[in-house]
Amino acid sequence: MTRRTPRPRERGIPEATVARLPVYLRALQALNDQGTPTISSEDLAAITGVNSAKLRKDLSHLGSYGTRGVGYDVDYLIYQVSRELGLTQDWSVAIIGIGNLGRALANYGGFGSRGFRIAALLDADSSIVGDKVAGLPVRHIEILEEVVAGESVSIGVIATPAAAAQSVCDRLVGCGVTSVLNFAPVVLNVPPSVDVRKVDLSIELQILAFHEQRKSDGYGGPEWFGIPGSLT
Amino acid sequence: MTRRTPRPRERGIPEATVARLPVYLRALQALNDQGTPTISSEDLAAITGVNSAKLRKDLSHLGSYGTRGVGYDVDYLIYQVSRELGLTQDWSVAIIGIGNLGRALANYGGFGSRGFRIAALLDADSSIVGDKVAGLPVRHIEILEEVVAGESVSIGVIATPAAAAQSVCDRLVGCGVTSVLNFAPVVLNVPPSVDVRKVDLSIELQILAFHEQRKSDGYGGPEWFGIPGSLT
DNA sequence: AGGTGTGAAAGTGTTCACAGCC
DNA sequence: GGCTGTGAACACTTTCACACCT
């Protein structure tokens, strides 16, 4: 039996692990930039703010890439994590909605180090269509399907007002986009084959407010101390 | 024994529940705007994209606010959820780093319906200090401590370049801010009493790329169908 | 000695299914 | 009849602790 790419574990990296791999990757790249050749799970865990056992278990899902008594080779681990995350190929991204936020996203140069290419900017407002933002022309949303096909867009970033988000999403899905990053404050309805991730400023603030309230509440005075992990 | 506010459950709403309450709240407000007086868990769950049992369990952590055979009173539930999230009081927010993103955040009017007030904008770049953004003057980061005290800031939003984020965070923590929303792509080091939430564009894209890769991989063809919940 | 990889235990979160109330 | 609230089962995640390798 021959297999060209020695696939580590046949399938199923836990979602919680996937969400942390980018954090490890960033730390590893920083270590690499400063010339560190190897790193122990203990040290990398400290840098990324996780428990070292968790880090080792996370990495073990990719395969056995560490050396006992030594640690992990930074370069090699960068390669393995990148590969697992699919960053060895380039993904074309379209940003829809070039308001304040869309502009900020377009200009956010380090859009994840490498692996992503902002391929198109789209907006419904004719008065900004044709403008250049971050070196790219804003195109009219009318030709979304055409642009998605022409640029092989595989990830759509929705930065429109809430009211427009679902219909933009439907059109993206309609022309084959199966990954969406949604900044509009609405729950998007999509078929189960489509992945949606949501970034919602006001939700984050509300979660912070909840905890902030607890801190200054009557609660927690007495039992605050001595309960390890009562905060987190 | 007298208690003015009838506190539902003495303590400990699960973190996962807290993260969903803002989503329910937004849906409830939309229902209220369109005049819907009551809603069942089934219907609210459909709108917010969760399982109805989960929704009921989430709400049960706040108390017994539903009516069997009927559903939940929209108005009353809005009040209870808002109160639990601490939105009955106003929180002052400072945004540090008024680049593209900071500007977008400052202009993002519906900053969580109500409950939050953008109290200050700060930046290190003297050439934009004094400019008005979203009706507020940009002030110099030198006077951060003064501004935090003067405006009673309780939530700091870090929208600076990565290199500046930790030192800005330290200064916020130093003058008593215990809630931080971090947009800079770095892991912030804070004492355990401080809550940090992170919003990271490139991490979200990388997670999407991982799943996108899996979809177009050799994997998943055969066992794709018939496994309920194999995605999500 | 030093540090990875991993069973096993503990902790969290989700879903089912139904008793009980309206 | 319809719908909430919740015990119990299940699934996922984290953490511990240590065997095993270098």
PDB file of C-alpha atoms in Angstrom, chain A residues 7 9-13 15 18-19 21-23 25-26 46-49 83-89 91 93 100-101 103-105 107-108 110-114 116 154-157 178-181 183-187 189 192-220 223-224 231-232, chain B residues 7-13 15 18-19 21-23 25-26 46-49 83-89 91 93 100-101 103-105 107-108 110-113 116 154-155 157 178-181 183-187 189 192-221 223-224 231-232:
ATOM      1  CA  ARG A   7      -1.525  11.408   6.440  1.00  0.00           C
ATOM      2  CA  ARG A   9      -4.599  10.602  11.477  1.00  0.00           C
ATOM      3  CA  GLU A  10      -7.111   9.543   8.955  1.00  0.00           C
ATOM      4  CA  ARG A  11      -9.806  11.973   9.955  1.00  0.00           C
ATOM      5  CA  GLY A  12     -11.410  14.057  12.573  1.00  0.00           C
ATOM      6  CA  ILE A  13      -9.346  16.702  14.269  1.00  0.00           C
ATOM      7  CA  GLU A  15     -13.033  21.410  16.379  1.00  0.00           C
ATOM      8  CA  VAL A  18      -8.674  23.398  14.895  1.00  0.00           C
ATOM      9  CA  ALA A  19      -9.582  26.688  16.520  1.00  0.00           C
ATOM     10  CA  LEU A  21      -3.961  25.715  15.545  1.00  0.00           C
ATOM     11  CA  PRO A  22      -3.858  29.235  14.071  1.00  0.00           C
ATOM     12  CA  VAL A  23      -2.748  30.592  17.433  1.00  0.00           C
ATOM     13  CA  LEU A  25       1.008  28.830  14.065  1.00  0.00           C
ATOM     14  CA  ARG A  26       1.349  32.520  14.719  1.00  0.00           C
ATOM     15  CA  ALA A  46       3.101  29.627  27.968  1.00  0.00           C
ATOM     16  CA  ILE A  47       3.399  31.874  24.912  1.00  0.00           C
ATOM     17  CA  THR A  48      -0.029  30.976  23.590  1.00  0.00           C
ATOM     18  CA  GLY A  49      -1.732  30.933  26.953  1.00  0.00           C
ATOM     19  CA  ARG A  83      -0.568  22.025   5.742  1.00  0.00           C
ATOM     20  CA  GLU A  84      -3.253  20.799   8.095  1.00  0.00           C
ATOM     21  CA  LEU A  85      -4.968  24.169   7.997  1.00  0.00           C
ATOM     22  CA  GLY A  86      -4.884  24.197   4.230  1.00  0.00           C
ATOM     23  CA  LEU A  87      -2.532  27.156   3.985  1.00  0.00           C
ATOM     24  CA  THR A  88      -0.198  25.527   1.526  1.00  0.00           C
ATOM     25  CA  GLN A  89      -2.671  26.478  -1.136  1.00  0.00           C
ATOM     26  CA  TRP A  91      -7.632  30.844  -1.061  1.00  0.00           C
ATOM     27  CA  VAL A  93     -11.487  35.892  -0.722  1.00  0.00           C
ATOM     28  CA  ASN A 100     -16.070  51.374   7.008  1.00  0.00           C
ATOM     29  CA  LEU A 101     -15.612  47.800   8.028  1.00  0.00           C
ATOM     30  CA  ARG A 103     -12.481  49.000   3.908  1.00  0.00           C
ATOM     31  CA  ALA A 104     -10.731  48.151   7.142  1.00  0.00           C
ATOM     32  CA  LEU A 105     -10.753  44.480   6.191  1.00  0.00           C
ATOM     33  CA  ASN A 107      -6.617  47.237   4.098  1.00  0.00           C
ATOM     34  CA  TYR A 108      -5.762  44.783   6.831  1.00  0.00           C
ATOM     35  CA  GLY A 110      -1.522  40.761   7.158  1.00  0.00           C
ATOM     36  CA  PHE A 111      -4.701  38.911   6.308  1.00  0.00           C
ATOM     37  CA  GLY A 112      -3.428  35.816   7.968  1.00  0.00           C
ATOM     38  CA  SER A 113       0.193  35.901   6.951  1.00  0.00           C
ATOM     39  CA  ARG A 114      -0.075  33.923   3.773  1.00  0.00           C
ATOM     40  CA  PHE A 116      -5.267  34.230   1.492  1.00  0.00           C
ATOM     41  CA  SER A 154     -13.883  30.190  -2.218  1.00  0.00           C
ATOM     42  CA  ILE A 155     -14.437  32.350   0.850  1.00  0.00           C
ATOM     43  CA  GLY A 156     -16.959  35.177   1.047  1.00  0.00           C
ATOM     44  CA  VAL A 157     -16.679  37.879   3.682  1.00  0.00           C
ATOM     45  CA  THR A 178     -19.176  27.086   0.820  1.00  0.00           C
ATOM     46  CA  SER A 179     -17.299  29.202   3.363  1.00  0.00           C
ATOM     47  CA  VAL A 180     -18.613  32.465   4.698  1.00  0.00           C
ATOM     48  CA  LEU A 181     -17.283  34.863   7.289  1.00  0.00           C
ATOM     49  CA  PHE A 183     -19.701  40.397  10.149  1.00  0.00           C
ATOM     50  CA  ALA A 184     -23.343  41.405   9.858  1.00  0.00           C
ATOM     51  CA  PRO A 185     -25.359  41.063  13.054  1.00  0.00           C
ATOM     52  CA  VAL A 186     -27.784  38.448  11.771  1.00  0.00           C
ATOM     53  CA  VAL A 187     -28.051  34.684  11.903  1.00  0.00           C
ATOM     54  CA  ASN A 189     -29.515  30.547   7.007  1.00  0.00           C
ATOM     55  CA  PRO A 192     -25.559  22.218   6.052  1.00  0.00           C
ATOM     56  CA  SER A 193     -22.733  21.881   3.542  1.00  0.00           C
ATOM     57  CA  VAL A 194     -21.847  25.545   3.994  1.00  0.00           C
ATOM     58  CA  ASP A 195     -19.636  26.753   6.834  1.00  0.00           C
ATOM     59  CA  VAL A 196     -20.459  30.068   8.384  1.00  0.00           C
ATOM     60  CA  ARG A 197     -18.363  31.785  10.984  1.00  0.00           C
ATOM     61  CA  LYS A 198     -19.656  34.879  12.698  1.00  0.00           C
ATOM     62  CA  VAL A 199     -17.810  37.860  14.086  1.00  0.00           C
ATOM     63  CA  ASP A 200     -20.091  40.075  16.087  1.00  0.00           C
ATOM     64  CA  LEU A 201     -18.829  43.087  17.959  1.00  0.00           C
ATOM     65  CA  SER A 202     -21.882  43.727  20.018  1.00  0.00           C
ATOM     66  CA  ILE A 203     -22.120  40.120  21.143  1.00  0.00           C
ATOM     67  CA  GLU A 204     -18.545  40.277  22.371  1.00  0.00           C
ATOM     68  CA  LEU A 205     -19.268  43.460  24.283  1.00  0.00           C
ATOM     69  CA  GLN A 206     -22.366  41.953  25.825  1.00  0.00           C
ATOM     70  CA  ILE A 207     -20.430  38.937  27.029  1.00  0.00           C
ATOM     71  CA  LEU A 208     -17.871  41.258  28.583  1.00  0.00           C
ATOM     72  CA  ALA A 209     -20.654  43.262  30.188  1.00  0.00           C
ATOM     73  CA  PHE A 210     -22.050  40.121  31.758  1.00  0.00           C
ATOM     74  CA  HIS A 211     -18.762  39.319  33.440  1.00  0.00           C
ATOM     75  CA  GLU A 212     -18.105  42.915  34.344  1.00  0.00           C
ATOM     76  CA  GLN A 213     -21.460  43.068  36.078  1.00  0.00           C
ATOM     77  CA  ARG A 214     -20.678  39.931  38.034  1.00  0.00           C
ATOM     78  CA  LYS A 215     -17.418  41.409  39.234  1.00  0.00           C
ATOM     79  CA  SER A 216     -19.014  44.522  40.660  1.00  0.00           C
ATOM     80  CA  ASP A 217     -22.072  42.694  41.947  1.00  0.00           C
ATOM     81  CA  GLY A 218     -23.008  41.671  45.428  1.00  0.00           C
ATOM     82  CA  TYR A 219     -22.162  38.167  44.276  1.00  0.00           C
ATOM     83  CA  GLY A 220     -18.745  36.795  44.608  1.00  0.00           C
ATOM     84  CA  GLU A 223     -16.793  32.903  47.754  1.00  0.00           C
ATOM     85  CA  TRP A 224     -14.495  34.780  45.441  1.00  0.00           C
ATOM     86  CA  LEU A 231     -12.984  32.976  36.996  1.00  0.00           C
ATOM     87  CA  THR A 232     -11.742  32.151  33.569  1.00  0.00           C
TER      88      THR A 232
ATOM     89  CA  ARG B   7     -32.656  36.361  41.769  1.00  0.00           C
ATOM     90  CA  PRO B   8     -33.352  33.329  39.610  1.00  0.00           C
ATOM     91  CA  ARG B   9     -30.437  31.043  40.214  1.00  0.00           C
ATOM     92  CA  GLU B  10     -27.957  32.129  42.760  1.00  0.00           C
ATOM     93  CA  ARG B  11     -24.920  31.838  40.541  1.00  0.00           C
ATOM     94  CA  GLY B  12     -23.185  30.253  37.661  1.00  0.00           C
ATOM     95  CA  ILE B  13     -24.715  30.588  34.253  1.00  0.00           C
ATOM     96  CA  GLU B  15     -20.304  30.253  29.694  1.00  0.00           C
ATOM     97  CA  VAL B  18     -23.865  33.467  28.219  1.00  0.00           C
ATOM     98  CA  ALA B  19     -22.435  33.481  24.706  1.00  0.00           C
ATOM     99  CA  LEU B  21     -27.944  35.135  25.281  1.00  0.00           C
ATOM    100  CA  PRO B  22     -27.016  38.112  23.071  1.00  0.00           C
ATOM    101  CA  VAL B  23     -28.223  36.175  20.039  1.00  0.00           C
ATOM    102  CA  LEU B  25     -31.809  39.039  22.769  1.00  0.00           C
ATOM    103  CA  ARG B  26     -31.361  40.366  19.273  1.00  0.00           C
ATOM    104  CA  ALA B  46     -35.489  28.189  14.567  1.00  0.00           C
ATOM    105  CA  ILE B  47     -34.826  31.921  14.224  1.00  0.00           C
ATOM    106  CA  THR B  48     -31.577  31.802  16.136  1.00  0.00           C
ATOM    107  CA  GLY B  49     -30.384  28.541  14.656  1.00  0.00           C
ATOM    108  CA  ARG B  83     -30.797  42.413  33.039  1.00  0.00           C
ATOM    109  CA  GLU B  84     -28.801  39.211  33.203  1.00  0.00           C
ATOM    110  CA  LEU B  85     -26.341  40.526  30.637  1.00  0.00           C
ATOM    111  CA  GLY B  86     -25.944  43.739  32.567  1.00  0.00           C
ATOM    112  CA  LEU B  87     -27.448  45.913  29.861  1.00  0.00           C
ATOM    113  CA  THR B  88     -29.745  47.772  32.190  1.00  0.00           C
ATOM    114  CA  GLN B  89     -26.773  49.887  33.090  1.00  0.00           C
ATOM    115  CA  TRP B  91     -20.984  50.747  30.042  1.00  0.00           C
ATOM    116  CA  VAL B  93     -16.104  51.980  26.136  1.00  0.00           C
ATOM    117  CA  ASN B 100      -9.069  51.796   9.676  1.00  0.00           C
ATOM    118  CA  LEU B 101     -10.497  49.309  12.107  1.00  0.00           C
ATOM    119  CA  ARG B 103     -12.644  54.122  12.793  1.00  0.00           C
ATOM    120  CA  ALA B 104     -14.990  51.400  11.618  1.00  0.00           C
ATOM    121  CA  LEU B 105     -15.709  50.429  15.194  1.00  0.00           C
ATOM    122  CA  ASN B 107     -18.733  54.518  13.394  1.00  0.00           C
ATOM    123  CA  TYR B 108     -20.499  51.220  13.956  1.00  0.00           C
ATOM    124  CA  GLY B 110     -25.616  50.046  16.593  1.00  0.00           C
ATOM    125  CA  PHE B 111     -22.932  49.124  19.062  1.00  0.00           C
ATOM    126  CA  GLY B 112     -25.093  46.510  20.613  1.00  0.00           C
ATOM    127  CA  SER B 113     -28.431  48.245  20.575  1.00  0.00           C
ATOM    128  CA  PHE B 116     -22.776  50.778  25.546  1.00  0.00           C
ATOM    129  CA  SER B 154     -14.961  49.945  32.033  1.00  0.00           C
ATOM    130  CA  ILE B 155     -14.321  48.259  28.709  1.00  0.00           C
ATOM    131  CA  VAL B 157     -11.228  47.980  22.885  1.00  0.00           C
ATOM    132  CA  THR B 178     -11.013  44.641  33.825  1.00  0.00           C
ATOM    133  CA  SER B 179     -12.658  43.944  30.467  1.00  0.00           C
ATOM    134  CA  VAL B 180     -10.791  44.058  27.201  1.00  0.00           C
ATOM    135  CA  LEU B 181     -11.852  43.341  23.648  1.00  0.00           C
ATOM    136  CA  PHE B 183      -8.592  42.998  17.836  1.00  0.00           C
ATOM    137  CA  ALA B 184      -4.817  42.853  17.619  1.00  0.00           C
ATOM    138  CA  PRO B 185      -3.386  39.513  16.538  1.00  0.00           C
ATOM    139  CA  VAL B 186      -1.513  38.758  19.739  1.00  0.00           C
ATOM    140  CA  VAL B 187      -2.159  36.788  22.884  1.00  0.00           C
ATOM    141  CA  ASN B 189      -1.074  38.604  29.111  1.00  0.00           C
ATOM    142  CA  PRO B 192      -6.747  36.377  36.089  1.00  0.00           C
ATOM    143  CA  SER B 193      -9.214  38.990  37.291  1.00  0.00           C
ATOM    144  CA  VAL B 194      -9.243  40.588  33.833  1.00  0.00           C
ATOM    145  CA  ASP B 195     -11.468  39.298  31.054  1.00  0.00           C
ATOM    146  CA  VAL B 196     -10.079  39.369  27.559  1.00  0.00           C
ATOM    147  CA  ARG B 197     -12.061  38.500  24.484  1.00  0.00           C
ATOM    148  CA  LYS B 198     -10.300  38.219  21.176  1.00  0.00           C
ATOM    149  CA  VAL B 199     -11.561  38.904  17.674  1.00  0.00           C
ATOM    150  CA  ASP B 200      -9.122  37.724  15.074  1.00  0.00           C
ATOM    151  CA  LEU B 201      -9.861  37.876  11.382  1.00  0.00           C
ATOM    152  CA  SER B 202      -7.048  35.713  10.199  1.00  0.00           C
ATOM    153  CA  ILE B 203      -7.836  32.990  12.709  1.00  0.00           C
ATOM    154  CA  GLU B 204     -11.411  32.864  11.457  1.00  0.00           C
ATOM    155  CA  LEU B 205     -10.220  32.614   7.865  1.00  0.00           C
ATOM    156  CA  GLN B 206      -7.809  29.853   8.756  1.00  0.00           C
ATOM    157  CA  ILE B 207     -10.538  27.849  10.431  1.00  0.00           C
ATOM    158  CA  LEU B 208     -12.670  28.250   7.313  1.00  0.00           C
ATOM    159  CA  ALA B 209      -9.742  27.203   5.146  1.00  0.00           C
ATOM    160  CA  PHE B 210      -9.349  24.041   7.172  1.00  0.00           C
ATOM    161  CA  HIS B 211     -12.937  23.008   6.546  1.00  0.00           C
ATOM    162  CA  GLU B 212     -12.846  24.147   2.947  1.00  0.00           C
ATOM    163  CA  GLN B 213      -9.842  21.946   2.377  1.00  0.00           C
ATOM    164  CA  ARG B 214     -11.605  18.980   3.896  1.00  0.00           C
ATOM    165  CA  LYS B 215     -14.574  19.453   1.599  1.00  0.00           C
ATOM    166  CA  SER B 216     -12.500  19.345  -1.539  1.00  0.00           C
ATOM    167  CA  ASP B 217     -10.231  16.612  -0.224  1.00  0.00           C
ATOM    168  CA  GLY B 218     -10.238  12.926  -0.986  1.00  0.00           C
ATOM    169  CA  TYR B 219     -11.785  12.602   2.462  1.00  0.00           C
ATOM    170  CA  GLY B 220     -15.427  12.672   3.067  1.00  0.00           C
ATOM    171  CA  GLY B 221     -16.770  11.492  -0.212  1.00  0.00           C
ATOM    172  CA  GLU B 223     -19.106   8.845   4.512  1.00  0.00           C
ATOM    173  CA  TRP B 224     -20.391  12.331   3.790  1.00  0.00           C
ATOM    174  CA  LEU B 231     -20.537  19.011   9.985  1.00  0.00           C
ATOM    175  CA  THR B 232     -20.899  21.831  12.508  1.00  0.00           C
TER     176      THR B 232
END
